[in-house]
Short mmCIF file of C-alpha atoms (C1' of nucleotides) in Angstrom, two decimals:
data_model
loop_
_atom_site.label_atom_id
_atom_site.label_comp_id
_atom_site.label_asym_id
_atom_site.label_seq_id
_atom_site.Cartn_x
_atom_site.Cartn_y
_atom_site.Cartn_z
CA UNK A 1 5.92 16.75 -26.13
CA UNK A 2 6.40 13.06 -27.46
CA UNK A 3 3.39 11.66 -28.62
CA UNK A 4 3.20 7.65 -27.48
CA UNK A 5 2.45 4.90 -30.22
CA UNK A 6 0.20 2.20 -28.43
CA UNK A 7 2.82 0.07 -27.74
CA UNK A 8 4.57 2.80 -25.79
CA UNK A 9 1.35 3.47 -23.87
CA UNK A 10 0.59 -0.15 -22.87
CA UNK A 11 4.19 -0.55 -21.49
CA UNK A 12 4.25 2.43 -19.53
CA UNK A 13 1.10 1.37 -18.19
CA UNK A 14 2.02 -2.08 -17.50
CA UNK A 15 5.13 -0.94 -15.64
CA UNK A 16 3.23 1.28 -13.79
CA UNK A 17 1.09 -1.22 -12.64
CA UNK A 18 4.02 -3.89 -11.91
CA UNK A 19 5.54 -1.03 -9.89
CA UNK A 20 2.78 -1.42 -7.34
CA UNK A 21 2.29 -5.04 -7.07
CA UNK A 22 6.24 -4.74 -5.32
CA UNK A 23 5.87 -1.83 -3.74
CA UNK A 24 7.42 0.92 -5.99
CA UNK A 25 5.04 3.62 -6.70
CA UNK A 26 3.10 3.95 -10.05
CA UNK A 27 4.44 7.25 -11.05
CA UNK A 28 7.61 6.43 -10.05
CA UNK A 29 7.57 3.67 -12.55
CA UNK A 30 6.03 4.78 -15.13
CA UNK A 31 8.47 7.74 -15.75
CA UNK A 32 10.92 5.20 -15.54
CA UNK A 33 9.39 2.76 -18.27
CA UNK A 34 8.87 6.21 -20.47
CA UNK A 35 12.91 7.34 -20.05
CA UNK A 36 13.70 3.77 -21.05
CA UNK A 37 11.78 3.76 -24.41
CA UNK A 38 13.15 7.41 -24.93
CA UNK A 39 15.80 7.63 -27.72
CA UNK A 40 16.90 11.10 -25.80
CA UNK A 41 17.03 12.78 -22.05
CA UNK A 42 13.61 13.99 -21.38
CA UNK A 43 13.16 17.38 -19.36
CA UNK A 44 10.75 17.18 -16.56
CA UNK A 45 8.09 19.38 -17.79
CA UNK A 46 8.38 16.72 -20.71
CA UNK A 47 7.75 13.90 -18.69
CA UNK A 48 5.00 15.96 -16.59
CA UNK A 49 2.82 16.54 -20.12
CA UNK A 50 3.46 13.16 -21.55
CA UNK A 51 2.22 11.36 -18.65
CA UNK A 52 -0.59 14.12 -17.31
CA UNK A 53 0.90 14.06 -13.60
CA UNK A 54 1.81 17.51 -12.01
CA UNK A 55 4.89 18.78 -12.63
CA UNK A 56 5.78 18.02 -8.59
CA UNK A 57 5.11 14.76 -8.73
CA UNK A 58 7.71 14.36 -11.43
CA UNK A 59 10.41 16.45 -9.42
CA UNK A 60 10.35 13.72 -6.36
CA UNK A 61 9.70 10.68 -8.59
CA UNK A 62 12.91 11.56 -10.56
CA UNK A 63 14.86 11.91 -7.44
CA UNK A 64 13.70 8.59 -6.17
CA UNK A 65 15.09 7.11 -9.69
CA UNK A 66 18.28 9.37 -8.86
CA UNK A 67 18.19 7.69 -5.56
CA UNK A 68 18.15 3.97 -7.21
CA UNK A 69 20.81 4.77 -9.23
CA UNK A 70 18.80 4.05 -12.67
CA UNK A 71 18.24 7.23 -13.88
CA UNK A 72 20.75 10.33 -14.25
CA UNK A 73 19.96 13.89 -15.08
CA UNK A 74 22.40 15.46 -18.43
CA UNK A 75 22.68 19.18 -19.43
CA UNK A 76 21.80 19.62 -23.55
CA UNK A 77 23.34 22.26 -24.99
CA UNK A 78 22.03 25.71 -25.48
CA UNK A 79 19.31 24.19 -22.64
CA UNK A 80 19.21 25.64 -18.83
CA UNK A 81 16.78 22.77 -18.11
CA UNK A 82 17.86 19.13 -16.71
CA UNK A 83 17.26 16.42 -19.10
CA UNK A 84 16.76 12.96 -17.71
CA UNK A 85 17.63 9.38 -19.25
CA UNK A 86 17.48 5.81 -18.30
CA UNK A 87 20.02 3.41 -18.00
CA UNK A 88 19.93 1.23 -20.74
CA UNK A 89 21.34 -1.80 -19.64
CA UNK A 90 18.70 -4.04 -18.06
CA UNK A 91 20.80 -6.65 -15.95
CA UNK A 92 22.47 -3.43 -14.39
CA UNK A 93 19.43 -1.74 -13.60
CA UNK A 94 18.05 -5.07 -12.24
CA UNK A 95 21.28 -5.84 -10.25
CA UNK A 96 21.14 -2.01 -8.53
CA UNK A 97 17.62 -2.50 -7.31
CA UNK A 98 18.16 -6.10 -5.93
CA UNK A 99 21.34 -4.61 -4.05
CA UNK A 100 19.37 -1.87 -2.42
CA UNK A 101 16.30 -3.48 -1.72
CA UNK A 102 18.05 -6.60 -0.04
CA UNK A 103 20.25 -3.91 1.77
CA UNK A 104 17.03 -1.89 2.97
CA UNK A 105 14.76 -4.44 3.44
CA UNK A 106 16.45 -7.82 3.71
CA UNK A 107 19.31 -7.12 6.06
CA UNK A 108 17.17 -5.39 9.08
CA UNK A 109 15.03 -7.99 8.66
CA UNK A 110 18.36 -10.62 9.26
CA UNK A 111 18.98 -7.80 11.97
CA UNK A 112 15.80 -7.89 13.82
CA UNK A 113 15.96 -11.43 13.77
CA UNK A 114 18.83 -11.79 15.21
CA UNK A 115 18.20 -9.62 17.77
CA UNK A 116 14.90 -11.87 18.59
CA UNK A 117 16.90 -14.71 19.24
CA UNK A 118 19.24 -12.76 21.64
CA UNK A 119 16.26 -11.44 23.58
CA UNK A 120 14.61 -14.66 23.77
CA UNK A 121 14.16 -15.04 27.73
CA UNK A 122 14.68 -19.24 28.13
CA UNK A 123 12.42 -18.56 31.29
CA UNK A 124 9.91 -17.59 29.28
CA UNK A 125 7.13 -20.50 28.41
CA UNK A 126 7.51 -21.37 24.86
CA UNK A 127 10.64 -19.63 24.52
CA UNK A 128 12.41 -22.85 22.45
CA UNK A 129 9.59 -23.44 20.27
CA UNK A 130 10.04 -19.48 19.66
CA UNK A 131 13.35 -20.23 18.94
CA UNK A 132 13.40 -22.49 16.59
CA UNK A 133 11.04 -20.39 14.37
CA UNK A 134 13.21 -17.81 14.44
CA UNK A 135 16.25 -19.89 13.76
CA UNK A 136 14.52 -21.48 10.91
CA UNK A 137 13.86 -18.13 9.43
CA UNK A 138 17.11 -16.37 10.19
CA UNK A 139 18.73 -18.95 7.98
CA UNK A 140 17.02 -18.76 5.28
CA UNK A 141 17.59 -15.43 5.26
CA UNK A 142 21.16 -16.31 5.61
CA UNK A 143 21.01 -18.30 3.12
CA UNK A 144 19.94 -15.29 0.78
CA UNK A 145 22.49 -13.33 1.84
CA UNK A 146 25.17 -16.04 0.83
CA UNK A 147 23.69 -16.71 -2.60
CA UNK A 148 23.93 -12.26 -2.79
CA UNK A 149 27.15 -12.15 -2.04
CA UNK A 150 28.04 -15.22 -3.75
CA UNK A 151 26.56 -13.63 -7.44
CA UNK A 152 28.51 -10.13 -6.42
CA UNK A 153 31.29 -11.88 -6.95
CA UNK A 154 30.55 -13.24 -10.28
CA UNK A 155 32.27 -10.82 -13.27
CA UNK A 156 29.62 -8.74 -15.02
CA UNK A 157 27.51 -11.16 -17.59
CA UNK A 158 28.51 -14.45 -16.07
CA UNK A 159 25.29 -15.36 -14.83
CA UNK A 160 23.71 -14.22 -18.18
CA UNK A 161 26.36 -16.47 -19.76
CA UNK A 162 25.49 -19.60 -17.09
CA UNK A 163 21.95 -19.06 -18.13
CA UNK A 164 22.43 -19.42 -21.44
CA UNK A 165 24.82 -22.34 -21.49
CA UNK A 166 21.89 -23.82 -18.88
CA UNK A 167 22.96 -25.29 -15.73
CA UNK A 168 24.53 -28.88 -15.62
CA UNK A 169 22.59 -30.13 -12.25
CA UNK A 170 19.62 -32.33 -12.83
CA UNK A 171 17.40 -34.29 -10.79
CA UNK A 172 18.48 -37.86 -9.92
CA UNK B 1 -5.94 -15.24 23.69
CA UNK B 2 -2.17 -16.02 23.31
CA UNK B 3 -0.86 -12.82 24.99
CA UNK B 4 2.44 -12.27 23.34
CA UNK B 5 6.04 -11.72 24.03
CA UNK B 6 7.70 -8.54 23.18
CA UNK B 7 10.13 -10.82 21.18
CA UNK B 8 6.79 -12.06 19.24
CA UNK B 9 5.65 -8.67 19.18
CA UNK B 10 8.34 -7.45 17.40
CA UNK B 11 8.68 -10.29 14.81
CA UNK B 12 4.96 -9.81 13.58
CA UNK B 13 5.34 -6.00 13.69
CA UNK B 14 8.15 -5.99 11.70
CA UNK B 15 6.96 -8.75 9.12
CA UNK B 16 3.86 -6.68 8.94
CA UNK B 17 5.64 -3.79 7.30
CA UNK B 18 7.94 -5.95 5.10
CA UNK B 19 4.88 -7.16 3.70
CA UNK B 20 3.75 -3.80 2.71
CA UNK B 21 6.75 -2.86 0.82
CA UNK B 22 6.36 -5.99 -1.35
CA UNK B 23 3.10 -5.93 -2.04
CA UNK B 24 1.41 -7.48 0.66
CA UNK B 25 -1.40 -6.35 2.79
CA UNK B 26 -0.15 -5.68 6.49
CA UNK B 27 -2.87 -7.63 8.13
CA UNK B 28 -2.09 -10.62 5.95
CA UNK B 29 1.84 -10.53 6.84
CA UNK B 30 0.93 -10.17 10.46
CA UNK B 31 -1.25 -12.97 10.86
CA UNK B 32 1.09 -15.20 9.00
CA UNK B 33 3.69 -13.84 11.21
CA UNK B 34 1.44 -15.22 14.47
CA UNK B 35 0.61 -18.10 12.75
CA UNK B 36 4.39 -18.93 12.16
CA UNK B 37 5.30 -18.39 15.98
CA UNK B 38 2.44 -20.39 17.04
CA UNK B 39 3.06 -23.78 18.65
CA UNK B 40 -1.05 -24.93 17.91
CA UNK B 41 -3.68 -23.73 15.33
CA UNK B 42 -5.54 -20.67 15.83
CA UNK B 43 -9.00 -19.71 15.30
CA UNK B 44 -10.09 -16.83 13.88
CA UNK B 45 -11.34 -15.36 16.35
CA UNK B 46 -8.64 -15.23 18.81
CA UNK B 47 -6.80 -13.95 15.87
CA UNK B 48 -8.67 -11.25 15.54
CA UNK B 49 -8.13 -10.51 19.57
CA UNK B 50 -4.18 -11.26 19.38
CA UNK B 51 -3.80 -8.60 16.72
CA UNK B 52 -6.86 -5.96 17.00
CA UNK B 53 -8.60 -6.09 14.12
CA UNK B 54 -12.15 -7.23 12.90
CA UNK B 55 -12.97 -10.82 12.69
CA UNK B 56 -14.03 -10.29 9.43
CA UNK B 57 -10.51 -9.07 7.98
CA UNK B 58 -9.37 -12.08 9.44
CA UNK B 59 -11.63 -14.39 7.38
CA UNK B 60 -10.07 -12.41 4.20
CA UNK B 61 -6.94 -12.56 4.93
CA UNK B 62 -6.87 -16.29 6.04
CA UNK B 63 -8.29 -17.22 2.48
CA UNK B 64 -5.49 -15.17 0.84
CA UNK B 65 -3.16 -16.93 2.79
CA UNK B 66 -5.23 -20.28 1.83
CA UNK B 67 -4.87 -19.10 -1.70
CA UNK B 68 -0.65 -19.13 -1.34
CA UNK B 69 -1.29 -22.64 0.24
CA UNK B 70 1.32 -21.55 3.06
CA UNK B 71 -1.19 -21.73 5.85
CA UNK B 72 -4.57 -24.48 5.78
CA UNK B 73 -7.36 -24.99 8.17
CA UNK B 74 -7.21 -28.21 11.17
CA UNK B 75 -9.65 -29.09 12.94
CA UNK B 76 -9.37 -29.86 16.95
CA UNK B 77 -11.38 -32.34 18.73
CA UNK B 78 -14.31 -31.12 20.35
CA UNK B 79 -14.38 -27.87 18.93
CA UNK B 80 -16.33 -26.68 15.81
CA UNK B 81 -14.18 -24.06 14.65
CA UNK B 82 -11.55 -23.60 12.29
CA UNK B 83 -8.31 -23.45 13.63
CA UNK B 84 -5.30 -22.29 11.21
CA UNK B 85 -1.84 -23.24 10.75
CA UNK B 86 1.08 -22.19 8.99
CA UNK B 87 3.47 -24.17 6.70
CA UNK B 88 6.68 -24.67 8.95
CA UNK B 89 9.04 -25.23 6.06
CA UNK B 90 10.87 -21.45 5.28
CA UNK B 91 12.65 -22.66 2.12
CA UNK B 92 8.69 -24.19 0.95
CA UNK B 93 6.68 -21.37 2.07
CA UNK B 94 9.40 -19.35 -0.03
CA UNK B 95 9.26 -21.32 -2.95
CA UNK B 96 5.29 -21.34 -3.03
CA UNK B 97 5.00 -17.84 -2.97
CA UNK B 98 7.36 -16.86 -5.65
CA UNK B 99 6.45 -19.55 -8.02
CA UNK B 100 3.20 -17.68 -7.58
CA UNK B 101 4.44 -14.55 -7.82
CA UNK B 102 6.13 -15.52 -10.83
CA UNK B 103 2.87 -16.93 -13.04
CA UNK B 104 0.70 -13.02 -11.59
CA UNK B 105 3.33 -11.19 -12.67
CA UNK B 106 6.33 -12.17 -14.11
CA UNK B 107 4.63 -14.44 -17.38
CA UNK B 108 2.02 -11.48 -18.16
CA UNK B 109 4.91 -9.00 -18.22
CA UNK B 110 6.68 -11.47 -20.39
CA UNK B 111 3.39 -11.94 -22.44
CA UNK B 112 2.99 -8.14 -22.76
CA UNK B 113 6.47 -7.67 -24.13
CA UNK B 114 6.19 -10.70 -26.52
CA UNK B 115 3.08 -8.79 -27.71
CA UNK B 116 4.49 -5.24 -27.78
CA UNK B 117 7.26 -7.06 -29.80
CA UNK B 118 4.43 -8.39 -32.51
CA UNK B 119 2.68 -5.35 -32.88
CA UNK B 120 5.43 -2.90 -33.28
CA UNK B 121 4.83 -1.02 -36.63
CA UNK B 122 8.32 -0.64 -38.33
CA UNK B 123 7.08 2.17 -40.62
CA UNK B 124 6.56 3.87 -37.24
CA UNK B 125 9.02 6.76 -36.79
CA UNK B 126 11.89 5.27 -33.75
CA UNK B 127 10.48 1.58 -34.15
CA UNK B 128 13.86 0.01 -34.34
CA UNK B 129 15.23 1.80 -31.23
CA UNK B 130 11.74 0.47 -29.39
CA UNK B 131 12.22 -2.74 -30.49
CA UNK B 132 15.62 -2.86 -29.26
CA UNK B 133 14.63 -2.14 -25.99
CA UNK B 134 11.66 -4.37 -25.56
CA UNK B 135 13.65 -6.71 -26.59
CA UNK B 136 16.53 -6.28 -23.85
CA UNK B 137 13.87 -6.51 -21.21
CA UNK B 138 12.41 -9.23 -22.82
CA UNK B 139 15.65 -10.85 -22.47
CA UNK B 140 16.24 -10.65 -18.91
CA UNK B 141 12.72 -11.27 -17.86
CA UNK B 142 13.13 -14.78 -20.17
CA UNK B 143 16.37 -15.36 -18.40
CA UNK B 144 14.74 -15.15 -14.87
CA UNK B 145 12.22 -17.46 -16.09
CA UNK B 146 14.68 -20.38 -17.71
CA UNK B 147 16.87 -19.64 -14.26
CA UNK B 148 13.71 -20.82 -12.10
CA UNK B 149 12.58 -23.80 -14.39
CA UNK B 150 16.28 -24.90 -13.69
CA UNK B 151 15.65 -24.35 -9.91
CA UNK B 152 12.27 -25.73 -10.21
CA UNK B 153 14.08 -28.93 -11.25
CA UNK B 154 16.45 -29.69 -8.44
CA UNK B 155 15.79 -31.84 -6.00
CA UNK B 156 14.19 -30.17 -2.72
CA UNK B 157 16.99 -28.87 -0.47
CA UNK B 158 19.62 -28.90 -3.44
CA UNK B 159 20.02 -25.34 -3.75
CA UNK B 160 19.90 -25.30 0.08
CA UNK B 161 22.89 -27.62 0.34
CA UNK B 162 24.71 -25.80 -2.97
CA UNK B 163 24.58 -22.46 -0.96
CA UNK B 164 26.37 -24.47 2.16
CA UNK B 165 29.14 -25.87 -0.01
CA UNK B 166 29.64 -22.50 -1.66
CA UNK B 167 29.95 -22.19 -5.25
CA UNK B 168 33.37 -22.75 -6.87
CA UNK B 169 32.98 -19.82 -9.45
CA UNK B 170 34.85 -17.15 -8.60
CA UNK B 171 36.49 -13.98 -10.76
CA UNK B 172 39.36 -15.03 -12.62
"C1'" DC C 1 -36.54 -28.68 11.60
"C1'" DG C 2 -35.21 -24.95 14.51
"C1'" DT C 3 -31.38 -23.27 17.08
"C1'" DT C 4 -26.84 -22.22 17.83
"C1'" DT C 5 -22.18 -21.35 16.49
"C1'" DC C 6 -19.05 -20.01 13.35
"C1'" DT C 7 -17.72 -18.11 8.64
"C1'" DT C 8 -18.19 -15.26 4.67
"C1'" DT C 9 -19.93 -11.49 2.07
"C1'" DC C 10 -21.32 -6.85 1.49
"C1'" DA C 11 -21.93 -1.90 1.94
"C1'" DG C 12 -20.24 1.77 3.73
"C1'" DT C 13 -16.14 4.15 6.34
"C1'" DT C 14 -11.41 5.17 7.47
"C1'" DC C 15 -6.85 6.19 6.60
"C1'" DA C 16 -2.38 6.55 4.56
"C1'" DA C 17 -0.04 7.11 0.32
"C1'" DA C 18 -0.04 9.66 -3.72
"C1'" DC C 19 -0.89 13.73 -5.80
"C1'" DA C 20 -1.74 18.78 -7.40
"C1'" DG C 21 -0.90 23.50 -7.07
"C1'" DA C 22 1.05 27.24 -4.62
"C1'" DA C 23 4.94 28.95 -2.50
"C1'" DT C 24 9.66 28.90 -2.03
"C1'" DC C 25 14.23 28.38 -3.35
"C1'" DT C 26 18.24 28.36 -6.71
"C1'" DA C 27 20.95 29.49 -10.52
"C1'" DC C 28 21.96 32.06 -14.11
"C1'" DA C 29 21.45 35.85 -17.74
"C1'" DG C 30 21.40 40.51 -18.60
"C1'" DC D 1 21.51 43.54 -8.67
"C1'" DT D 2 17.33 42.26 -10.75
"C1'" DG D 3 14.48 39.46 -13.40
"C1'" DT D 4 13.37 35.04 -15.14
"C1'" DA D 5 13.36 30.07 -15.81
"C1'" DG D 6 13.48 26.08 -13.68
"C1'" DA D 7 13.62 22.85 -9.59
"C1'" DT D 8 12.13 21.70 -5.06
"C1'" DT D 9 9.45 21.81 -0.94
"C1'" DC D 10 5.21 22.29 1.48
"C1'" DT D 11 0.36 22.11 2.40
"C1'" DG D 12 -3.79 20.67 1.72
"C1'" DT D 13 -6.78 17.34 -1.21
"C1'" DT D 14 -7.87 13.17 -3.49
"C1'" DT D 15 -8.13 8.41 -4.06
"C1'" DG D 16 -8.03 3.64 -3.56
"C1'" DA D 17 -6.82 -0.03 -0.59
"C1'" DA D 18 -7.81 -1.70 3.77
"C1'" DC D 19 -10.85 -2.16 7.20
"C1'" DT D 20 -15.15 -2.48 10.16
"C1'" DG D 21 -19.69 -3.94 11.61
"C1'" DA D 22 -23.87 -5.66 10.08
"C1'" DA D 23 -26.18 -8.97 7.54
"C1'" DA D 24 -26.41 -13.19 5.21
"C1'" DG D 25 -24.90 -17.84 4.75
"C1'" DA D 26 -23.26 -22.59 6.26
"C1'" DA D 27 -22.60 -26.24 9.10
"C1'" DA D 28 -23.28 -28.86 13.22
"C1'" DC D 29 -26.21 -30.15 17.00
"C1'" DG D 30 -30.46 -31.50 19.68
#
DNA sequence: CGTTTCTTTCAGTTCAAACAGAATCTACAG
DNA sequence: CTGTAGATTCTGTTTGAACTGAAAGAAACG
C-alpha cells in the first residue's frame, strides 16, 4: 500500500470534499484525485487500504469513474487483478464530464421545459405570465446549448490557446 | 394559497431535483422555482402551504436564497409581512450564482493547489511526477478563472448577443 | 408598555445517500 | 472439474444533511 505525503492527503481530501459541493460523491472523488497523483494503475484492494473505505465501496465507485469515461482499468503482467489509472489530461477529463452532465442534466431540463410551454392551457388564468417565465428560461438554456455545441466544434486545445492569447472584446 | 398548475407543478418538481445534483438543497430550488413562476411576492407562510413543508425551513431557505441575492424581501401595503420575490433576469440570476460559486469553491481549490505546489518536498520520493500533476490542474482551474474575468468584463448581454451571431471559429 | 403578528433560532428527529460486510458470481489455474 | 483469487451485488447499518415543531426574538400596533 502507498503511503500519502501530506500534500497527497490534503488533495485527496479537498477533492473529496469539492466532489460533494456538485453533487459527485466523496468516495467517488477521492479515488479519483488518488489515481490521478498515482505514477502507476492501482488495484482496488490498493485503493480500498489507502483510503480506509470497504473494499465494495471501491468496486461501484470505480465503475462510476468507468462510467464517466475518466478512469480505465489495465491488466499488469504476471497480475490476475485489475489495475486502475486516471486519465491524465485535465481539459479532457474536464470536457467528458461537462458533456455528460449537460447531456443528463441540462438537456431534460431544455426537455421538460419545453414540454411546459406546450402544455400551457391559454385558458388557464396566468397562463402568459407562466409563459413567459418559461420562455425566459428555456432560452437561456438554449443559449447553453449553443455555446456547447459551439466549443465541440473547436479542435482540441483551441480554447486553451484563445485563453492564453486572451480574448480581444472589451468593454466600450 | 396559490394552488398550482400541473405545468407549475412540474417545473418546481423538476428544478427541485436539479438542485440536488448540483449541490443545492431541494427545498431551496423549489421555492426559487415558485418564486420564479410567481406573478406577486410571497410570504412565507403561504410558501410553506404551496409546497408542504415547515415554515421554519422556509425562513432558512429564503435567507440562503437572500445570501445569492437572486430573490429579496418587498413589502405590500397594508400587510406586515414579508413577501419574497425572485430576480426575473435568467442570464443575472445565472451570473450571480456562479460568480459565487466560483469565489466558495473554485479560488480555494486554486489556493490549495498553489499551496500543495509550495510545499512539495523535492527530496520526497515521486515529487516531480506530483508536481507535474498539480500543476496541470492548476492550469486549467487558472484558465477557467482568466476565461470568467474576461466574461466578467463584457458588457451585460454581450455574450448573450455573441451566442446569437454565432462564433466564426470553426475547424480548419 | 403590553399585546399581537411575524420571523428566526435551536434542539431534537427523520430520512435518504453512502457505506460495510457477507454472499454471490466469475474467471482462471492446476 | 475443483479450488482459489478477485470482482460484483445485495442487505442491512450508519451518518450527516435536511427538516420539523417549539421556543425565543423582533417589529409593529394600540
Amino acid at each position: 500500500m502507498a503511503t500519502l505525503t501530506g500534500v497527497q492527503k490534503g488533495y485527496i481530501l479537498h477533492w473529496g470534499e469539492m466532489g460533494t459541493r456538485w453533487g459527485i460523491n466523496r468516495t467517488v472523488a477521492q479515488i479519483h484525485a488518488l489515481l490521478y497523483l498515482s505514477p502507476r494503475a492501482l488495484p482496488a484492494e490498493e485503493i480500498a487500504e489507502t483510503l480506509s473505505v470497504a473494499r465494495s465501496n471501491v468496486s461501484t465507485s470505480i465503475r462510476e469513474l468507468e462510467g464517466w469515461g475518466i478512469v480505465r482499468a489495465v491488466h499488469v503482467l504476471g497480475d490476475r487483478r485489475e489495475h486502475y489509472e486516471s486519465m491524465k489530461d485535465v481539459w479532457e477529463m474536464f470536457r467528458l464530464v461537462i458533456e455528460q452532465r449537460k447531456r443528463r442534466e441540462i438537456d431534460p431540463t431544455r426537455e421538460m421545459l419545453r414540454r411546459s410551454l406546450e402544455e400551457l392551457d391559454p385558458k388557464e388564468a396566468g397562463a402568459e405570465f407562466t409563459r413567459e417565465r418559461l420562455a425566459a428560461m428555456a432560452g437561456f438554456f438554449d443559449a447553453v446549448t449553443e455555446l456547447h455545441d459551439q466549443m465541440k466544434r473547436l479542435p482540441t486545445g483551441t480554447v486553451r490557446k484563445l485563453l492564453r492569447m486572451g480574448t480581444k472584446v472589451r468593454k466600450k
